[in-house]
GROMACS .gro file of C-alpha atoms in nm:
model
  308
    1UNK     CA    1  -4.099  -2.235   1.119
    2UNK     CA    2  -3.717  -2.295   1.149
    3UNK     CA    3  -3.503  -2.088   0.910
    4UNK     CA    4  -3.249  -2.318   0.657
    5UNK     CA    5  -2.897  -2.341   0.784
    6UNK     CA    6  -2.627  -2.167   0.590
    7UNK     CA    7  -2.337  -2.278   0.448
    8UNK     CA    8  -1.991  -2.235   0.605
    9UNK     CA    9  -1.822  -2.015   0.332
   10UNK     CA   10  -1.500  -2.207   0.156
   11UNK     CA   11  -1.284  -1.929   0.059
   12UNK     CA   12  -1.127  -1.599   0.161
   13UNK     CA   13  -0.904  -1.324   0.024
   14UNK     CA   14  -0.529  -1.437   0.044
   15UNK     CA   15  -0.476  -1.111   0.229
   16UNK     CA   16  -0.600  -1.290   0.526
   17UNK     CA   17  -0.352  -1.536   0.604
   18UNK     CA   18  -0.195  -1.236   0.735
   19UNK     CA   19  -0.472  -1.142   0.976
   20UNK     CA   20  -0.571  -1.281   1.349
   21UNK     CA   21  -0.882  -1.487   1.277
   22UNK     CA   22  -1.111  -1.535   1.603
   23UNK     CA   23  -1.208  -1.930   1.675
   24UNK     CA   24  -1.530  -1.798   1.825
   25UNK     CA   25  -1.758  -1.597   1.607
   26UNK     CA   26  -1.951  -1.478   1.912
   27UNK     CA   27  -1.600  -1.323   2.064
   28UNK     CA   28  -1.683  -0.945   1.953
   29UNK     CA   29  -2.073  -0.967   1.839
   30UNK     CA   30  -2.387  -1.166   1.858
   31UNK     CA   31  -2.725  -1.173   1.727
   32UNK     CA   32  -2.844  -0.881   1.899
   33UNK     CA   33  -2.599  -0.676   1.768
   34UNK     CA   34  -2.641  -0.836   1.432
   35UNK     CA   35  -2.962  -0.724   1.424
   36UNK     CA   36  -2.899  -0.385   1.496
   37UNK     CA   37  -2.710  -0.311   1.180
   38UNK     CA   38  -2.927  -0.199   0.874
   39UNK     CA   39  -2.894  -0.549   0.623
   40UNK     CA   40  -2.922  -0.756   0.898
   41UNK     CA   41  -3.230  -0.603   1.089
   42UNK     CA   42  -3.485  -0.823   0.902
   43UNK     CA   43  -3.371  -1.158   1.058
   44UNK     CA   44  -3.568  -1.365   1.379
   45UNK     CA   45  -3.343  -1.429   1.675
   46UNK     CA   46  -3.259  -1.743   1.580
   47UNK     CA   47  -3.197  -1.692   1.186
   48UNK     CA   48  -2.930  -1.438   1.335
   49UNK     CA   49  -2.810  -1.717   1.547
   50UNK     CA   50  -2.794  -1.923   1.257
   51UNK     CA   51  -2.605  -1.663   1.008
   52UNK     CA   52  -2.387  -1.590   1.297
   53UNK     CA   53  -2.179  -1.929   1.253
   54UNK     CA   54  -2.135  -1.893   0.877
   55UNK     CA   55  -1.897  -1.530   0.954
   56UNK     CA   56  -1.536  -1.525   1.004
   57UNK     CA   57  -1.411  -1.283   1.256
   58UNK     CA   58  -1.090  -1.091   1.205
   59UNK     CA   59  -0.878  -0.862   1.368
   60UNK     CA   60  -0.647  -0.562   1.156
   61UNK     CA   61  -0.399  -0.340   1.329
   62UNK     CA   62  -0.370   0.032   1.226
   63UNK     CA   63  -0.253   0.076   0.920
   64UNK     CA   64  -0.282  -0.268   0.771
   65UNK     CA   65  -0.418  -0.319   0.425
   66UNK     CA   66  -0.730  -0.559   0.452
   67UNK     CA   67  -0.774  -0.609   0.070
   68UNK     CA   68  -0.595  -0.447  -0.227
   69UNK     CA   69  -0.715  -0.245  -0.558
   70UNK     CA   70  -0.767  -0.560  -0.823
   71UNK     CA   71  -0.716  -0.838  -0.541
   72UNK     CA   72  -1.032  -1.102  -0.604
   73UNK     CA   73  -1.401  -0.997  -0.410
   74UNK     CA   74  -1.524  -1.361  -0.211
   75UNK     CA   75  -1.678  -1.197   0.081
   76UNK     CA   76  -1.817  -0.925   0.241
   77UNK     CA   77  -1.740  -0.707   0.528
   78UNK     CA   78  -1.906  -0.580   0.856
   79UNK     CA   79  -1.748  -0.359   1.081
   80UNK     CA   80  -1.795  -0.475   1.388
   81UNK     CA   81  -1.575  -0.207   1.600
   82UNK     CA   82  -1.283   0.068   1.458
   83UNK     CA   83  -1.301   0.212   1.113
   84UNK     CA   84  -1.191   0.103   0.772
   85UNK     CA   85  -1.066   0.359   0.518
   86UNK     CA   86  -1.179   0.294   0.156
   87UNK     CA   87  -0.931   0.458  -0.133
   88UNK     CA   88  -0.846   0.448  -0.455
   89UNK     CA   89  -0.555   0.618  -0.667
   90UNK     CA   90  -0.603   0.806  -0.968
   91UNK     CA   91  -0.341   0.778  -1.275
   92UNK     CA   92  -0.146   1.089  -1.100
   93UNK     CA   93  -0.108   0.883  -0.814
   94UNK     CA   94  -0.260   1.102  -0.576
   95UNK     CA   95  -0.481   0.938  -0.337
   96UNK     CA   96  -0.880   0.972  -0.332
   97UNK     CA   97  -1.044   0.849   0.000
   98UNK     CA   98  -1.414   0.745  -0.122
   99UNK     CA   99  -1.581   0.650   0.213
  100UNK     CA  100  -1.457   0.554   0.623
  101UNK     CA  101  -1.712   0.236   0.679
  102UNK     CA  102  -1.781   0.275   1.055
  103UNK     CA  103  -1.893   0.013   1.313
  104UNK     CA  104  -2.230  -0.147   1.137
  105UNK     CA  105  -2.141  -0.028   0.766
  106UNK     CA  106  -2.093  -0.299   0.522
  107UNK     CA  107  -1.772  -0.267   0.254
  108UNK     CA  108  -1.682  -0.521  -0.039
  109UNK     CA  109  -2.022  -0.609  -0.146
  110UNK     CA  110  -1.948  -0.488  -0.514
  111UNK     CA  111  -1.718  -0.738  -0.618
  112UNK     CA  112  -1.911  -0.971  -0.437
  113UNK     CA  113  -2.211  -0.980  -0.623
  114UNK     CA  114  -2.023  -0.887  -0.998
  115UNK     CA  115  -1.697  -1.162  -0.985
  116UNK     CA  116  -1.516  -0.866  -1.018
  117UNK     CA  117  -1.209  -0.762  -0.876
  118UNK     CA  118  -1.183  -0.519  -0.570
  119UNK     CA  119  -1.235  -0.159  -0.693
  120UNK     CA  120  -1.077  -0.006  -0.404
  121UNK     CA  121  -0.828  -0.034  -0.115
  122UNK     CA  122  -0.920  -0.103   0.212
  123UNK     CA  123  -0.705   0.027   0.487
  124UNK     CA  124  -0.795  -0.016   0.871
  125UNK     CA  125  -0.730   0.369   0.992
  126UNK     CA  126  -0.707   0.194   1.387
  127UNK     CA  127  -0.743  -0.182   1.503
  128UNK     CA  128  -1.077  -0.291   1.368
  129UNK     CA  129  -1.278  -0.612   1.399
  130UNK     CA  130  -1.442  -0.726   1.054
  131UNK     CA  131  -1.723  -0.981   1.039
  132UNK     CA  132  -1.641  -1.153   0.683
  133UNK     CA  133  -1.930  -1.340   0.522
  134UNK     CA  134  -1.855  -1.562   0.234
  135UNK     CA  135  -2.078  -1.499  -0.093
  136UNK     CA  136  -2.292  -1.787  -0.114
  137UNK     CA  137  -2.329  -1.740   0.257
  138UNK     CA  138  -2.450  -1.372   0.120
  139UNK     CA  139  -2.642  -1.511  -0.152
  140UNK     CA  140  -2.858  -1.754   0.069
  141UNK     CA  141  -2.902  -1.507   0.287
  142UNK     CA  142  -3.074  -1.291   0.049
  143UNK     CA  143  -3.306  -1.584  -0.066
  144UNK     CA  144  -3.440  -1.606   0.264
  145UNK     CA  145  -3.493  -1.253   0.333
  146UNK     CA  146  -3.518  -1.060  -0.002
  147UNK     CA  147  -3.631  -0.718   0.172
  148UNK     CA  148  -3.245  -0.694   0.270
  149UNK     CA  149  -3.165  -0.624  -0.083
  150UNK     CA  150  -3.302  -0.327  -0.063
  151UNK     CA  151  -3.013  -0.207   0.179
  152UNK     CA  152  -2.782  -0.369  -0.011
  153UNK     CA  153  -2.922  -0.151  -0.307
  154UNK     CA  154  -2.934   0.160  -0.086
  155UNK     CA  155  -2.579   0.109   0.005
  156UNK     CA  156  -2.474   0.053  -0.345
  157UNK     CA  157  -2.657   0.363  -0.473
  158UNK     CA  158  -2.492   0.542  -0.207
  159UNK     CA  159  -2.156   0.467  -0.277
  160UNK     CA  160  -2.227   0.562  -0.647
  161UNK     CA  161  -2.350   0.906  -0.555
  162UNK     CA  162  -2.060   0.939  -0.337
  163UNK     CA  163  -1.833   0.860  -0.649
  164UNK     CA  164  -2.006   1.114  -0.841
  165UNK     CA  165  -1.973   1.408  -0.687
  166UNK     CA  166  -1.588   1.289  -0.587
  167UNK     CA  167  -1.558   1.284  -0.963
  168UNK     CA  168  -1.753   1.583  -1.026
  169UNK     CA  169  -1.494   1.745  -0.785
  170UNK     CA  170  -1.203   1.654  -0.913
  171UNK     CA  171  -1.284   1.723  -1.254
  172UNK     CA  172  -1.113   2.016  -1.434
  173UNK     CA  173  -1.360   2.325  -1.386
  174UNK     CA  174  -1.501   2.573  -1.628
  175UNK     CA  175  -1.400   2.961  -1.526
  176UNK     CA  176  -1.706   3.083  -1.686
  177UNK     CA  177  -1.990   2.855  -1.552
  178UNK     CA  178  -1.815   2.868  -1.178
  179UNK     CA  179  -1.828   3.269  -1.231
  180UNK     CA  180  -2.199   3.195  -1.336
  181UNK     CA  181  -2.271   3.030  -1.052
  182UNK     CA  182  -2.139   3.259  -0.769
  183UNK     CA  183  -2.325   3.595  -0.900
  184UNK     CA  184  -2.639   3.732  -0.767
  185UNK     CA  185  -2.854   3.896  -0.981
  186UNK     CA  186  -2.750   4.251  -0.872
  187UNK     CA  187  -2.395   4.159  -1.010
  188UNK     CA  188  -2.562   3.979  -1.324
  189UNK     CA  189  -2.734   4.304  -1.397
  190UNK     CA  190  -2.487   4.570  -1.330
  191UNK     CA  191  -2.227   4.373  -1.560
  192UNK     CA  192  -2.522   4.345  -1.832
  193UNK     CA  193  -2.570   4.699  -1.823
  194UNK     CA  194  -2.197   4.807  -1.842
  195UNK     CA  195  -2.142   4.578  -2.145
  196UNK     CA  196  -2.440   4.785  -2.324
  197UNK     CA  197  -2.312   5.108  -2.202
  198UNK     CA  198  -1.984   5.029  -2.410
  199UNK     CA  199  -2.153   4.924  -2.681
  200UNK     CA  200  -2.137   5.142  -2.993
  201UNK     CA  201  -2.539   5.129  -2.996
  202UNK     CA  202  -2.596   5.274  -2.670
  203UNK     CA  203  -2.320   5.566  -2.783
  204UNK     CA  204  -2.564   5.575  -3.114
  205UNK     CA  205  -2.853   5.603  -2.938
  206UNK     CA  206  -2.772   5.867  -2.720
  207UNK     CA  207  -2.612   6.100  -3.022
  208UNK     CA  208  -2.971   6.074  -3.178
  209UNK     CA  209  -3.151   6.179  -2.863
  210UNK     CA  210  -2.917   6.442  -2.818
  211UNK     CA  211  -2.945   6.537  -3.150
  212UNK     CA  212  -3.334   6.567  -3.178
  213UNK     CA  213  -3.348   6.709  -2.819
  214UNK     CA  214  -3.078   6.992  -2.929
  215UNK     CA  215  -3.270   7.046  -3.275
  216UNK     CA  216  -3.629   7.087  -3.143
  217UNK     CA  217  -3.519   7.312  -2.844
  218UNK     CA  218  -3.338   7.556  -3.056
  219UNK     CA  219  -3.657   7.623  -3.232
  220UNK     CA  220  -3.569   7.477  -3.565
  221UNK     CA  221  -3.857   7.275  -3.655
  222UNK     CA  222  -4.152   7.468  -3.699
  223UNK     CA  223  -4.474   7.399  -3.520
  224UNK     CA  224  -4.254   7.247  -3.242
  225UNK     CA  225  -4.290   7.390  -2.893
  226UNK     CA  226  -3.935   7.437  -2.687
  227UNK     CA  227  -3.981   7.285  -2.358
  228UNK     CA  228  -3.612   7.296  -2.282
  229UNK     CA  229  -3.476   7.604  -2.425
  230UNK     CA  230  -3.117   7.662  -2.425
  231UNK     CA  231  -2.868   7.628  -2.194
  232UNK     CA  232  -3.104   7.300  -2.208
  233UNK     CA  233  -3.122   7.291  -1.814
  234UNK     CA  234  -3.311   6.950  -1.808
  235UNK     CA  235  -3.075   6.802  -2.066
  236UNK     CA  236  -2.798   6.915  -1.859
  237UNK     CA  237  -2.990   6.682  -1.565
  238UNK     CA  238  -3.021   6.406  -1.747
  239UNK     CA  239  -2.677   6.347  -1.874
  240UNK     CA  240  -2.540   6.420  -1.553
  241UNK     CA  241  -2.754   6.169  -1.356
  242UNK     CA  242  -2.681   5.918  -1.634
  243UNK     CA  243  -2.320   5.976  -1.622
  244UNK     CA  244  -2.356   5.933  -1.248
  245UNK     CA  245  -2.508   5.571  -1.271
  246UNK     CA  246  -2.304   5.427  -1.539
  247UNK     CA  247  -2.002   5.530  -1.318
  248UNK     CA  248  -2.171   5.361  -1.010
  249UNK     CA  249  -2.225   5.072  -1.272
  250UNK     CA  250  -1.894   5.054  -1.405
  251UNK     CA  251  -1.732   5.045  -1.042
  252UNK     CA  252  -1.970   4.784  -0.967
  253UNK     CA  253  -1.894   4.552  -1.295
  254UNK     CA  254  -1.502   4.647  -1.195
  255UNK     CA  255  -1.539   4.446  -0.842
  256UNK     CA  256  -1.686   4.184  -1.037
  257UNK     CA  257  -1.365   4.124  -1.215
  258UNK     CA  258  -1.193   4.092  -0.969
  259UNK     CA  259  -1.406   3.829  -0.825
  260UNK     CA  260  -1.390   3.698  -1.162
  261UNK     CA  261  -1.020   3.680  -1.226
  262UNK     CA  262  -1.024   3.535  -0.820
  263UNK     CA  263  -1.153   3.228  -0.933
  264UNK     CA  264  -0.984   3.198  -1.278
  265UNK     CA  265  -0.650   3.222  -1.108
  266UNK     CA  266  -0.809   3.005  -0.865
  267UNK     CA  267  -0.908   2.705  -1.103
  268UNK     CA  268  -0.535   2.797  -1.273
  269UNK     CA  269  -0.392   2.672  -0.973
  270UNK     CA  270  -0.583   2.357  -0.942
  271UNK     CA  271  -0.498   2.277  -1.303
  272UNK     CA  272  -0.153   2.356  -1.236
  273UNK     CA  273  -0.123   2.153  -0.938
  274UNK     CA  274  -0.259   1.889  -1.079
  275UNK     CA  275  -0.037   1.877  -1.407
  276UNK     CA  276   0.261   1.953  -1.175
  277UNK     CA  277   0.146   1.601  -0.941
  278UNK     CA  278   0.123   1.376  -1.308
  279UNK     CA  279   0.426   1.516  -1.434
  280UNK     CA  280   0.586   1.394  -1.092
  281UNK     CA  281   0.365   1.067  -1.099
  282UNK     CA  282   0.552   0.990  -1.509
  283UNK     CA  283   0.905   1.084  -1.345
  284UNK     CA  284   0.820   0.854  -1.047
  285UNK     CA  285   0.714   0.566  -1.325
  286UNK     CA  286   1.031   0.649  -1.552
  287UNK     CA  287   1.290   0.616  -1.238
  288UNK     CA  288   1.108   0.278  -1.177
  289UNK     CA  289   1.168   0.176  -1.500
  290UNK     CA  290   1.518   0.232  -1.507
  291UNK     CA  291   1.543   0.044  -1.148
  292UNK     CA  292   1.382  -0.233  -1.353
  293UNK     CA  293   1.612  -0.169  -1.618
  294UNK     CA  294   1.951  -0.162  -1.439
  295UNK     CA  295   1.851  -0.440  -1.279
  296UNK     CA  296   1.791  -0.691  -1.542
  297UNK     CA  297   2.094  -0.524  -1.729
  298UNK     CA  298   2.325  -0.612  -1.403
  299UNK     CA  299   2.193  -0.979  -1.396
  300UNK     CA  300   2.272  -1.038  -1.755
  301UNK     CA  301   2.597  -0.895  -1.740
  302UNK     CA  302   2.607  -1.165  -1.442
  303UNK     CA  303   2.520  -1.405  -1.625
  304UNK     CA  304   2.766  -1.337  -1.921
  305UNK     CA  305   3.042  -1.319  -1.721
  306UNK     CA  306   2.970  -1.669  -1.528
  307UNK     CA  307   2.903  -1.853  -1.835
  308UNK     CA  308   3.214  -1.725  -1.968
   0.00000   0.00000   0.00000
């Protein structure tokens, strides 16, 4: 049974005006090697054949921008050889690289399938050849072969995990849960047990004991055997074995701090940093704005003295 024919896509990003476009889409892949790469693996040797005519191969040099962060999404990208640097810019201005598609990765499907503008920057990193496949090309593609959405899915869900944890990264860090999560329970317990040996119960509990122990060995309760008479040799034992552990304890919970204040200072810096880079990013915005200013204010005061 012959597969339908697809239709020759109609439009492209203007960024490609710019670009080399290939008159033969067979120059840098065929079928074979179309059906080698993960969405494409489900199609017969001559549905590939088919598809094949309906991409547009292009070539980018290093460096140059393929598509831009808000430019319009009609087609989607294979890489067919180099390696195309995804990126997007946060409101400090500080770059965040989300994912380097490699040769058979896919890139631009999002705004593809949504009518939404590009969410990222795509950069080549070295010159690449992209297979560019329009989306109702895409979308009758998928009709005939709907077990490639699942890789399209996949690939989707993967970039979204990938933009979680980038987020979760960048995020600005609690000391006290990243302090959490670095002890082991030795540490955990030794700092648990120095906070109760400061605590005015532990120094009540031990003035009791010491109290009755004192009391009953002295012989002043009647009908009560002395089994440590004075100088109270086993008392004597047992505070000095105590005092011995709590001062193991405390050197213990002391190391802690400093791992502790470690990563404070740490996360300090990272906040820092990052308020110093925004404060930087509004000066770099306010000097633009007076460029913009100066500008307009020089070609009205052109304007006022020609008219007059």
């Amino acid at each position: 049974m012959k597969s339908e024919s697809f239709k020759k896509p109609q439009v492209f990003c203007h960024r490609h005006q710019n670009s080399f476009m290939l008159k033969n889409p067979m120059t840098f892949f065929n079928e074979t090697w179309l059906n080698q790469t993960p969405l494409f693996k489900f199609l017969e040797p001559n549905e590939a054949k088919e598809l094949l005519k309906n991409f547009e191969n292009m070539s980018f040099a290093e460096g140059e921008t393929i598509f831009d962060f808000g430019d319009s999404g009609n087609c989607l990208y294979l890489v067919v050889s180099g390696h195309v640097e995804l990126s997007i810019r946060d409101h400090t201005g500080q770059k965040i690289i989300l994912k380097v598609a490699e040769p058979g990765e896919i890139f631009g499907e999002l705004s593809l399938l949504d009518h939404g503008p590009r969410t990222a920057t795509a950069i080549a990193l070295e010159t690449s050849q992209l297979a560019c496949l329009g989306r109702e090309d895409l979308i009758h593609f998928l009709k005939q072969k709907p077990e490639a959405s699942i890789h399209l899915l996949s690939a989707l869900g993967n970039q979204i995990r990938q933009t979680n944890n980038l987020v979760r990264a960048r995020v600005a860090k609690n000391a006290n849960e990243e302090i959490a999560g670095e002890l082991g329970w030795t540490q955990k317990m030794a700092d648990r047990i120095t906070e109760l040996a400061g605590s005015m119960s532990f120094l009540l509990a031990n003035l009791i004991i010491f109290l009755v122990w004192i009391v009953v060995n002295l012989g002043l309760i009647p009908k009560l055997i002395p089994f440590d008479p004075y100088p109270f040799g086993l008392l004597t034992t047992g505070v000095s074995l105590e005092a011995i552990f709590l001062s193991i304890v405390v050197l213990l919970s002391q190391n802690l701090q400093a791992t502790k204040d470690r990563v404070r200072a740490d996360i300090e810096y990272e906040v820092n940093l990052k308020a110093e880079m925004e404060i930087g990013y509004l000066h770099e915005k306010v000097d633009q704005m007076n460029a913009v200013l100066l500008k307009k204010l020089d070609q009205i005061e052109k304007n006022r003295k020609g008219n007059s």
